[in-house]
Amino acid sequence: MEYRTLGGTGLRVSLLGFGASPLGDVYGATDDAEVKRSIDLAIGRGVNFFDVSPYYGLTLAEERLGSFLLGKRQQIQLATKCGRYGLDQFDFSARRITASIDESLGRLRTDYLDLFQVHDVEFGDAQQIIHETIPAMRKIQEQGKARFIGITGYSLKNLCTIAEAAPVDTILSYCRYNPLIIDMDQSLTPLAQRKKIGLINASGLHMGLLTGRGAPSWHPAPTAVHEAGRKVAQICRAHGADLSQMALRFCLDHPYVASTLVGMSTVEQVEANLDLFKMKTDPNLLQEIRSAIGPAFNHVWPSGRPENYG
Ligand code: NAD
C-alpha cells in the first residue's frame, strides 16, 4: 500500500480509501459476513482510511461499520459526516451538528473521529456553513471528539467558496476526477495545494457508472454521461482491460489527491482494487477513451441549491 499525508493534518492515509456507502445498501443488498471479510482483508493489506456518513442507508452504514471495526479502530483513520440525513433532509445548524457527532460516535463505537466533515455543502446556505457550521465543528475538535474537520460535495464552485472563506483541513470532492471528468484540477486542486488542504477524491467509478454492473437507478447523470460510460466499457472490453480497474488506476495516478475513496463491500472488489498497485495506466487506451467520450467529457449536472451550482 502507498500512503500520503492528508494536506496539513499530518494524517497518513492509504492512497486507496475504503468508501463505506455500500454498507448502507445503497448499491444493493450486502452480506454482513462478506462485508466483514472485505474490511478485514482491506485493513490487513494496509487500507487505513475509512469514510462513512449517517446519510448512507440512514445510519445503517455507520452502525455496520462500527460493529465490523470492533478491535480494529486504532489501525485506521476514521471519517464520517454531518448535515445530511436523508435524500432531502439537511440541517447544518450548530445545534444539529453538535448532536450529530455524539450520535455518530455511538454508532461507530468510538470516542473520537479522525475526520468530521460537512456532508454535501451545496445543499446548504454557504454563509451558514462558513459562519455557523464550521465554527461549531472547530468547537467539537477542541473537545477532542474529532481530530480534523472538512467539507464534502459535488459543486466545485461551492467547495472553493467555502474553503476560501473558512478554515478547513480537508475537502472531499466526488465525481469530478475520473476518466469521464477532470475539472477538479481546474479549480479545487490548485486551491487545496495553495492552502495545504488535504484533498480526497471520491467516486472514481462515477458512483458505479464505470462498473460492469452499471449505474444504480438513482444515479443523477444525464443520458449522455451514461452513454459515454457504455462506450468506455466497450473500449476496455476490446482491449481486454477491466473497466473499473482502468478507471481507478487513473484516479490513483493523481499527483496531489491523498486518498481515492472507492465504495467496496465484497472480497472480490477489495482484491481487484488492491491489484491496482501492480498495474500501470495505458496511455494509448486512455487516449482512445478520451476521444470516444467526446462532448460528454467534463459533463456536470446540477446538484444542490441553484446559487451553488458549478
Ligand atoms: P464509487 O464510484 O466508488 O462506486 C461504487 C460502486 O462500485 C459500488 O457498487 C461497488 O460495489 C463498485 N465497485 C467497487 N470496486 C469495484 C471493482 N473493482 N469492480 C467492479 N465494481 C466495483 O462510488 P461511491 O461508493 O459512491 O464513492 C466512494 C466513496 O466515496 C463512498 O462510499 C463514500 O465514502 C465517498 N463519497 C462521499 C461523498 C460525499 O461526501 N458527498 C459523495 C460520494 C462518495
Short mmCIF file of C-alpha atoms and ligand atoms in Angstrom, two decimals:
data_model
loop_
_atom_site.label_atom_id
_atom_site.label_comp_id
_atom_site.label_asym_id
_atom_site.label_seq_id
_atom_site.Cartn_x
_atom_site.Cartn_y
_atom_site.Cartn_z
CA MET A 1 0.00 0.00 0.00
CA GLU A 2 1.11 3.55 -0.64
CA TYR A 3 0.40 6.35 1.84
CA ARG A 4 0.19 10.11 1.54
CA THR A 5 -0.08 12.91 4.06
CA LEU A 6 -3.54 14.46 4.07
CA GLY A 7 -2.72 18.13 3.49
CA GLY A 8 -1.62 19.91 6.65
CA THR A 9 -3.27 17.40 9.01
CA GLY A 10 -0.23 15.14 9.19
CA LEU A 11 -2.54 12.12 8.93
CA ARG A 12 -1.00 9.39 6.78
CA VAL A 13 -3.77 7.86 4.70
CA SER A 14 -3.74 4.99 2.23
CA LEU A 15 -3.90 6.03 -1.41
CA LEU A 16 -6.83 3.63 -1.78
CA GLY A 17 -9.52 4.52 0.75
CA PHE A 18 -12.48 2.40 1.81
CA GLY A 19 -15.78 4.11 0.96
CA ALA A 20 -18.45 2.67 3.22
CA SER A 21 -21.58 3.93 1.46
CA PRO A 22 -22.28 0.41 0.09
CA LEU A 23 -22.67 -0.69 3.74
CA GLY A 24 -25.88 1.35 3.71
CA ASP A 25 -27.05 -0.99 0.89
CA VAL A 26 -27.26 1.98 -1.47
CA TYR A 27 -25.78 -0.11 -4.30
CA GLY A 28 -27.92 -3.16 -3.46
CA ALA A 29 -28.13 -5.58 -0.55
CA THR A 30 -24.84 -6.62 1.04
CA ASP A 31 -24.00 -9.57 3.24
CA ASP A 32 -22.69 -8.98 6.80
CA ALA A 33 -20.12 -11.78 6.76
CA GLU A 34 -18.82 -10.80 3.30
CA VAL A 35 -18.56 -7.12 4.23
CA LYS A 36 -16.68 -8.03 7.42
CA ARG A 37 -14.26 -10.21 5.40
CA SER A 38 -13.76 -7.32 2.93
CA ILE A 39 -12.93 -4.89 5.72
CA ASP A 40 -10.57 -7.35 7.43
CA LEU A 41 -8.81 -8.00 4.13
CA ALA A 42 -8.52 -4.29 3.32
CA ILE A 43 -7.08 -3.46 6.76
CA GLY A 44 -4.76 -6.47 6.62
CA ARG A 45 -3.40 -5.23 3.30
CA GLY A 46 -2.83 -1.68 4.55
CA VAL A 47 -6.02 0.24 3.69
CA ASN A 48 -6.28 2.61 6.64
CA PHE A 49 -8.72 5.33 5.55
CA PHE A 50 -12.46 4.67 6.01
CA ASP A 51 -15.23 7.12 5.09
CA VAL A 52 -18.90 6.88 6.03
CA SER A 53 -21.89 9.13 6.79
CA PRO A 54 -25.14 8.97 8.77
CA TYR A 55 -26.86 9.51 5.39
CA TYR A 56 -25.73 6.17 3.91
CA GLY A 57 -28.63 3.79 4.48
CA LEU A 58 -30.00 6.31 7.00
CA THR A 59 -27.47 5.33 9.74
CA LEU A 60 -27.20 1.68 8.62
CA ALA A 61 -23.69 2.11 7.16
CA GLU A 62 -22.35 3.76 10.33
CA GLU A 63 -23.93 1.07 12.54
CA ARG A 64 -22.48 -1.75 10.49
CA LEU A 65 -19.06 -0.15 10.05
CA GLY A 66 -18.88 0.43 13.83
CA SER A 67 -19.59 -3.21 14.55
CA PHE A 68 -17.19 -4.53 11.89
CA LEU A 69 -14.38 -2.29 13.14
CA LEU A 70 -14.55 -3.52 16.75
CA GLY A 71 -10.99 -4.19 17.89
CA LYS A 72 -9.55 -2.51 14.78
CA ARG A 73 -10.33 1.14 15.42
CA GLN A 74 -6.74 2.04 16.28
CA GLN A 75 -5.44 0.67 12.97
CA ILE A 76 -7.40 3.12 10.84
CA GLN A 77 -8.21 6.77 10.20
CA LEU A 78 -11.99 7.09 10.50
CA ALA A 79 -14.05 9.78 8.79
CA THR A 80 -17.76 10.47 8.94
CA LYS A 81 -20.02 13.43 8.19
CA CYS A 82 -22.85 15.61 9.40
CA GLY A 83 -25.56 17.85 8.00
CA ARG A 84 -27.18 15.40 5.57
CA TYR A 85 -29.66 12.90 6.99
CA GLY A 86 -31.85 11.89 4.04
CA LEU A 87 -32.40 12.50 0.33
CA ASP A 88 -33.97 15.88 1.11
CA GLN A 89 -33.07 16.21 4.78
CA PHE A 90 -30.38 18.71 5.61
CA ASP A 91 -29.58 20.54 8.81
CA PHE A 92 -26.31 22.43 9.02
CA SER A 93 -27.15 24.27 12.25
CA ALA A 94 -24.62 24.30 15.12
CA ARG A 95 -27.20 22.58 17.33
CA ARG A 96 -27.72 19.67 14.93
CA ILE A 97 -24.00 19.27 14.16
CA THR A 98 -23.21 19.18 17.89
CA ALA A 99 -25.77 16.42 18.44
CA SER A 100 -24.72 14.62 15.26
CA ILE A 101 -21.15 13.96 16.37
CA ASP A 102 -22.30 12.17 19.53
CA GLU A 103 -24.82 10.09 17.57
CA SER A 104 -22.13 9.08 15.06
CA LEU A 105 -19.58 8.28 17.76
CA GLY A 106 -22.16 5.99 19.38
CA ARG A 107 -22.94 4.15 16.16
CA LEU A 108 -19.26 3.89 15.24
CA ARG A 109 -18.42 2.67 18.77
CA THR A 110 -15.56 5.09 19.26
CA ASP A 111 -14.88 8.23 21.29
CA TYR A 112 -13.20 10.25 18.54
CA LEU A 113 -13.12 10.67 14.78
CA ASP A 114 -10.04 11.35 12.75
CA LEU A 115 -12.08 13.47 10.36
CA PHE A 116 -15.52 15.06 10.73
CA GLN A 117 -16.95 16.52 7.51
CA VAL A 118 -19.93 18.61 6.44
CA HIS A 119 -21.87 16.41 4.00
CA ASP A 120 -22.81 17.87 0.60
CA VAL A 121 -22.36 21.56 1.32
CA GLU A 122 -24.07 22.64 -1.92
CA PHE A 123 -27.43 21.79 -0.33
CA GLY A 124 -26.88 24.41 2.34
CA ASP A 125 -26.55 28.17 2.63
CA ALA A 126 -22.84 28.89 2.15
CA GLN A 127 -22.97 31.73 4.68
CA GLN A 128 -24.41 29.41 7.35
CA ILE A 129 -21.75 26.80 6.64
CA ILE A 130 -18.98 29.39 6.84
CA HIS A 131 -20.22 31.27 9.91
CA GLU A 132 -22.11 28.63 11.90
CA THR A 133 -21.36 25.03 10.84
CA ILE A 134 -17.58 25.20 10.58
CA PRO A 135 -17.14 27.17 13.84
CA ALA A 136 -19.33 24.54 15.59
CA MET A 137 -17.11 21.82 14.17
CA ARG A 138 -13.99 23.60 15.44
CA LYS A 139 -15.53 23.54 18.93
CA ILE A 140 -16.08 19.80 18.54
CA GLN A 141 -12.44 19.50 17.52
CA GLU A 142 -11.38 21.45 20.63
CA GLN A 143 -13.37 18.99 22.76
CA GLY A 144 -11.27 16.16 21.30
CA LYS A 145 -14.17 14.45 19.55
CA ALA A 146 -12.69 15.00 16.08
CA ARG A 147 -9.04 15.44 15.19
CA PHE A 148 -9.71 17.35 11.96
CA ILE A 149 -12.63 18.84 10.06
CA GLY A 150 -13.54 19.09 6.41
CA ILE A 151 -16.20 19.70 3.78
CA THR A 152 -17.59 17.44 1.06
CA GLY A 153 -19.71 17.98 -2.02
CA TYR A 154 -20.20 17.94 -5.76
CA SER A 155 -20.13 21.62 -6.73
CA LEU A 156 -16.52 22.71 -7.15
CA LYS A 157 -17.56 26.36 -7.14
CA ASN A 158 -19.25 25.96 -3.78
CA LEU A 159 -16.42 23.93 -2.23
CA CYS A 160 -13.96 26.62 -3.35
CA THR A 161 -16.13 29.47 -2.00
CA ILE A 162 -16.36 27.86 1.42
CA ALA A 163 -12.69 26.83 1.59
CA GLU A 164 -11.59 30.36 0.67
CA ALA A 165 -13.74 31.88 3.43
CA ALA A 166 -13.42 29.41 6.30
CA PRO A 167 -10.55 27.30 7.62
CA VAL A 168 -10.99 23.64 6.66
CA ASP A 169 -8.46 20.82 6.98
CA THR A 170 -9.77 18.66 4.14
CA ILE A 171 -12.03 18.74 1.09
CA LEU A 172 -13.74 15.68 -0.36
CA SER A 173 -14.89 16.08 -3.96
CA TYR A 174 -16.81 13.38 -5.81
CA CYS A 175 -17.45 12.56 -9.48
CA ARG A 176 -15.11 15.38 -10.58
CA TYR A 177 -11.95 13.40 -11.27
CA ASN A 178 -12.01 10.09 -13.13
CA PRO A 179 -11.74 9.06 -16.81
CA LEU A 180 -15.05 10.85 -17.57
CA ILE A 181 -14.17 14.16 -15.96
CA ILE A 182 -11.11 16.03 -14.69
CA ASP A 183 -12.40 19.52 -13.94
CA MET A 184 -11.42 19.19 -10.25
CA ASP A 185 -7.93 20.10 -11.41
CA GLN A 186 -9.04 23.45 -12.86
CA SER A 187 -10.16 25.00 -9.59
CA LEU A 188 -10.20 22.81 -6.50
CA THR A 189 -6.81 21.11 -6.75
CA PRO A 190 -4.85 24.38 -7.09
CA LEU A 191 -6.78 25.88 -4.17
CA ALA A 192 -6.14 22.82 -1.99
CA GLN A 193 -2.45 22.85 -2.86
CA ARG A 194 -2.11 26.57 -2.18
CA LYS A 195 -3.82 26.31 1.21
CA LYS A 196 -2.28 22.92 2.11
CA ILE A 197 -5.76 21.41 2.46
CA GLY A 198 -5.99 17.63 2.28
CA LEU A 199 -7.74 16.57 -0.92
CA ILE A 200 -9.86 13.41 -1.10
CA ASN A 201 -11.26 12.17 -4.40
CA ALA A 202 -14.42 10.08 -4.17
CA SER A 203 -16.46 8.04 -6.63
CA GLY A 204 -13.66 7.21 -9.06
CA LEU A 205 -16.16 4.80 -10.62
CA HIS A 206 -18.54 7.74 -11.11
CA MET A 207 -20.85 6.20 -8.46
CA GLY A 208 -20.95 2.79 -10.09
CA LEU A 209 -21.31 4.01 -13.68
CA LEU A 210 -17.83 2.70 -14.57
CA THR A 211 -18.52 -0.86 -13.43
CA GLY A 212 -19.70 -3.98 -15.26
CA ARG A 213 -22.92 -3.81 -13.27
CA GLY A 214 -23.61 -0.23 -14.36
CA ALA A 215 -25.03 2.75 -12.53
CA PRO A 216 -27.73 2.41 -9.83
CA SER A 217 -31.25 3.63 -10.68
CA TRP A 218 -30.83 6.79 -8.55
CA HIS A 219 -27.75 7.95 -10.48
CA PRO A 220 -28.11 11.69 -11.29
CA ALA A 221 -26.01 11.81 -14.51
CA PRO A 222 -27.81 12.69 -17.76
CA THR A 223 -28.16 10.15 -20.59
CA ALA A 224 -25.10 11.46 -22.45
CA VAL A 225 -22.86 10.53 -19.49
CA HIS A 226 -24.40 7.04 -19.20
CA GLU A 227 -23.84 6.63 -22.93
CA ALA A 228 -20.20 7.73 -22.54
CA GLY A 229 -19.79 5.15 -19.76
CA ARG A 230 -21.07 2.41 -22.08
CA LYS A 231 -18.58 3.49 -24.78
CA VAL A 232 -15.73 3.37 -22.26
CA ALA A 233 -16.84 -0.12 -21.21
CA GLN A 234 -16.82 -1.30 -24.85
CA ILE A 235 -13.33 0.07 -25.47
CA CYS A 236 -11.99 -1.59 -22.31
CA ARG A 237 -13.56 -4.90 -23.38
CA ALA A 238 -11.92 -4.62 -26.80
CA HIS A 239 -8.54 -4.08 -25.10
CA GLY A 240 -9.07 -6.90 -22.60
CA ALA A 241 -8.87 -4.33 -19.80
CA ASP A 242 -11.07 -4.28 -16.71
CA LEU A 243 -13.26 -1.14 -16.81
CA SER A 244 -13.21 -0.43 -13.07
CA GLN A 245 -9.51 -1.08 -12.67
CA MET A 246 -8.72 1.21 -15.61
CA ALA A 247 -10.81 3.99 -14.02
CA LEU A 248 -9.39 3.60 -10.53
CA ARG A 249 -5.79 3.32 -11.70
CA PHE A 250 -6.31 6.64 -13.49
CA CYS A 251 -7.52 8.18 -10.20
CA LEU A 252 -4.63 6.77 -8.18
CA ASP A 253 -2.19 8.39 -10.62
CA HIS A 254 -3.28 11.86 -9.44
CA PRO A 255 -0.24 13.66 -8.02
CA TYR A 256 -1.90 15.55 -5.14
CA VAL A 257 -5.01 13.62 -4.03
CA ALA A 258 -4.12 11.92 -0.74
CA SER A 259 -6.73 9.18 -0.97
CA THR A 260 -9.17 7.94 -3.60
CA LEU A 261 -12.27 6.55 -1.92
CA VAL A 262 -13.86 3.53 -3.54
CA GLY A 263 -17.12 2.03 -2.37
CA MET A 264 -16.47 -1.64 -1.58
CA SER A 265 -18.45 -4.44 0.02
CA THR A 266 -17.03 -7.73 -1.30
CA VAL A 267 -13.71 -9.53 -1.05
CA GLU A 268 -13.57 -9.72 -4.86
CA GLN A 269 -13.78 -5.92 -5.17
CA VAL A 270 -11.18 -5.34 -2.47
CA GLU A 271 -8.81 -7.81 -4.15
CA ALA A 272 -9.35 -6.24 -7.59
CA ASN A 273 -8.68 -2.79 -6.17
CA LEU A 274 -5.57 -3.86 -4.26
CA ASP A 275 -4.25 -5.34 -7.52
CA LEU A 276 -4.17 -1.78 -8.88
CA PHE A 277 -0.85 -1.30 -7.11
CA LYS A 278 0.70 -3.82 -9.50
CA MET A 279 -0.77 -2.10 -12.59
CA LYS A 280 0.00 0.95 -14.72
CA THR A 281 -2.22 3.22 -16.81
CA ASP A 282 -2.03 2.50 -20.55
CA PRO A 283 -1.73 5.98 -22.17
CA ASN A 284 -2.94 4.70 -25.57
CA LEU A 285 -6.08 3.22 -24.03
CA LEU A 286 -6.71 6.45 -22.16
CA GLN A 287 -6.30 8.46 -25.36
CA GLU A 288 -8.82 6.27 -27.19
CA ILE A 289 -11.28 6.58 -24.31
CA ARG A 290 -10.91 10.37 -24.21
CA SER A 291 -11.65 10.65 -27.96
CA ALA A 292 -14.66 8.33 -27.71
CA ILE A 293 -16.26 10.26 -24.83
CA GLY A 294 -16.43 13.40 -26.98
CA PRO A 295 -18.59 16.27 -25.68
CA ALA A 296 -19.76 14.22 -22.66
CA PHE A 297 -16.26 14.68 -21.22
CA ASN A 298 -16.26 17.00 -18.17
CA HIS A 299 -20.07 17.00 -18.14
CA VAL A 300 -21.54 18.35 -14.89
CA TRP A 301 -25.15 18.02 -13.66
CA PRO A 302 -26.94 20.40 -11.30
CA SER A 303 -26.84 19.49 -7.60
CA GLY A 304 -27.97 21.36 -4.52
CA ARG A 305 -29.22 24.95 -4.37
CA PRO A 306 -29.18 26.76 -7.73
CA GLU A 307 -26.95 29.52 -6.33
CA ASN A 308 -24.34 26.86 -5.51
CA TYR A 309 -24.29 25.07 -8.91
CA GLY A 310 -20.93 24.83 -10.54
P1 NAD B 1 -17.83 4.52 -6.48
O1 NAD B 1 -17.61 5.32 -7.69
O2 NAD B 1 -16.68 4.17 -5.62
O3 NAD B 1 -18.62 3.20 -6.94
C1 NAD B 1 -19.07 2.25 -6.00
C2 NAD B 1 -19.62 1.04 -6.73
O4 NAD B 1 -18.55 0.39 -7.43
C3 NAD B 1 -20.18 0.00 -5.77
O5 NAD B 1 -21.32 -0.60 -6.37
C4 NAD B 1 -19.07 -1.01 -5.66
O6 NAD B 1 -19.56 -2.25 -5.33
C5 NAD B 1 -18.48 -0.99 -7.04
N1 NAD B 1 -17.06 -1.41 -7.14
C6 NAD B 1 -16.02 -1.06 -6.35
N2 NAD B 1 -14.87 -1.62 -6.80
C7 NAD B 1 -15.20 -2.34 -7.90
C8 NAD B 1 -14.46 -3.13 -8.81
N3 NAD B 1 -13.15 -3.31 -8.69
N4 NAD B 1 -15.14 -3.70 -9.85
C9 NAD B 1 -16.45 -3.52 -10.01
N5 NAD B 1 -17.22 -2.79 -9.17
C10 NAD B 1 -16.60 -2.20 -8.13
O7 NAD B 1 -18.96 5.29 -5.65
P2 NAD B 1 -19.17 5.62 -4.15
O8 NAD B 1 -19.17 4.40 -3.29
O9 NAD B 1 -20.36 6.49 -4.10
O10 NAD B 1 -17.93 6.52 -3.75
C11 NAD B 1 -16.86 6.06 -2.97
C12 NAD B 1 -16.96 6.57 -1.55
O11 NAD B 1 -16.69 7.97 -1.54
C13 NAD B 1 -18.33 6.44 -0.89
O12 NAD B 1 -18.53 5.14 -0.39
C14 NAD B 1 -18.24 7.49 0.16
O13 NAD B 1 -17.49 7.01 1.26
C15 NAD B 1 -17.47 8.60 -0.54
N6 NAD B 1 -18.36 9.61 -1.18
C16 NAD B 1 -18.63 10.73 -0.46
C17 NAD B 1 -19.47 11.70 -0.99
C18 NAD B 1 -19.77 12.92 -0.18
O14 NAD B 1 -19.28 13.03 0.92
N7 NAD B 1 -20.54 13.86 -0.66
C19 NAD B 1 -20.06 11.53 -2.25
C20 NAD B 1 -19.74 10.39 -2.96
C21 NAD B 1 -18.89 9.43 -2.41
#
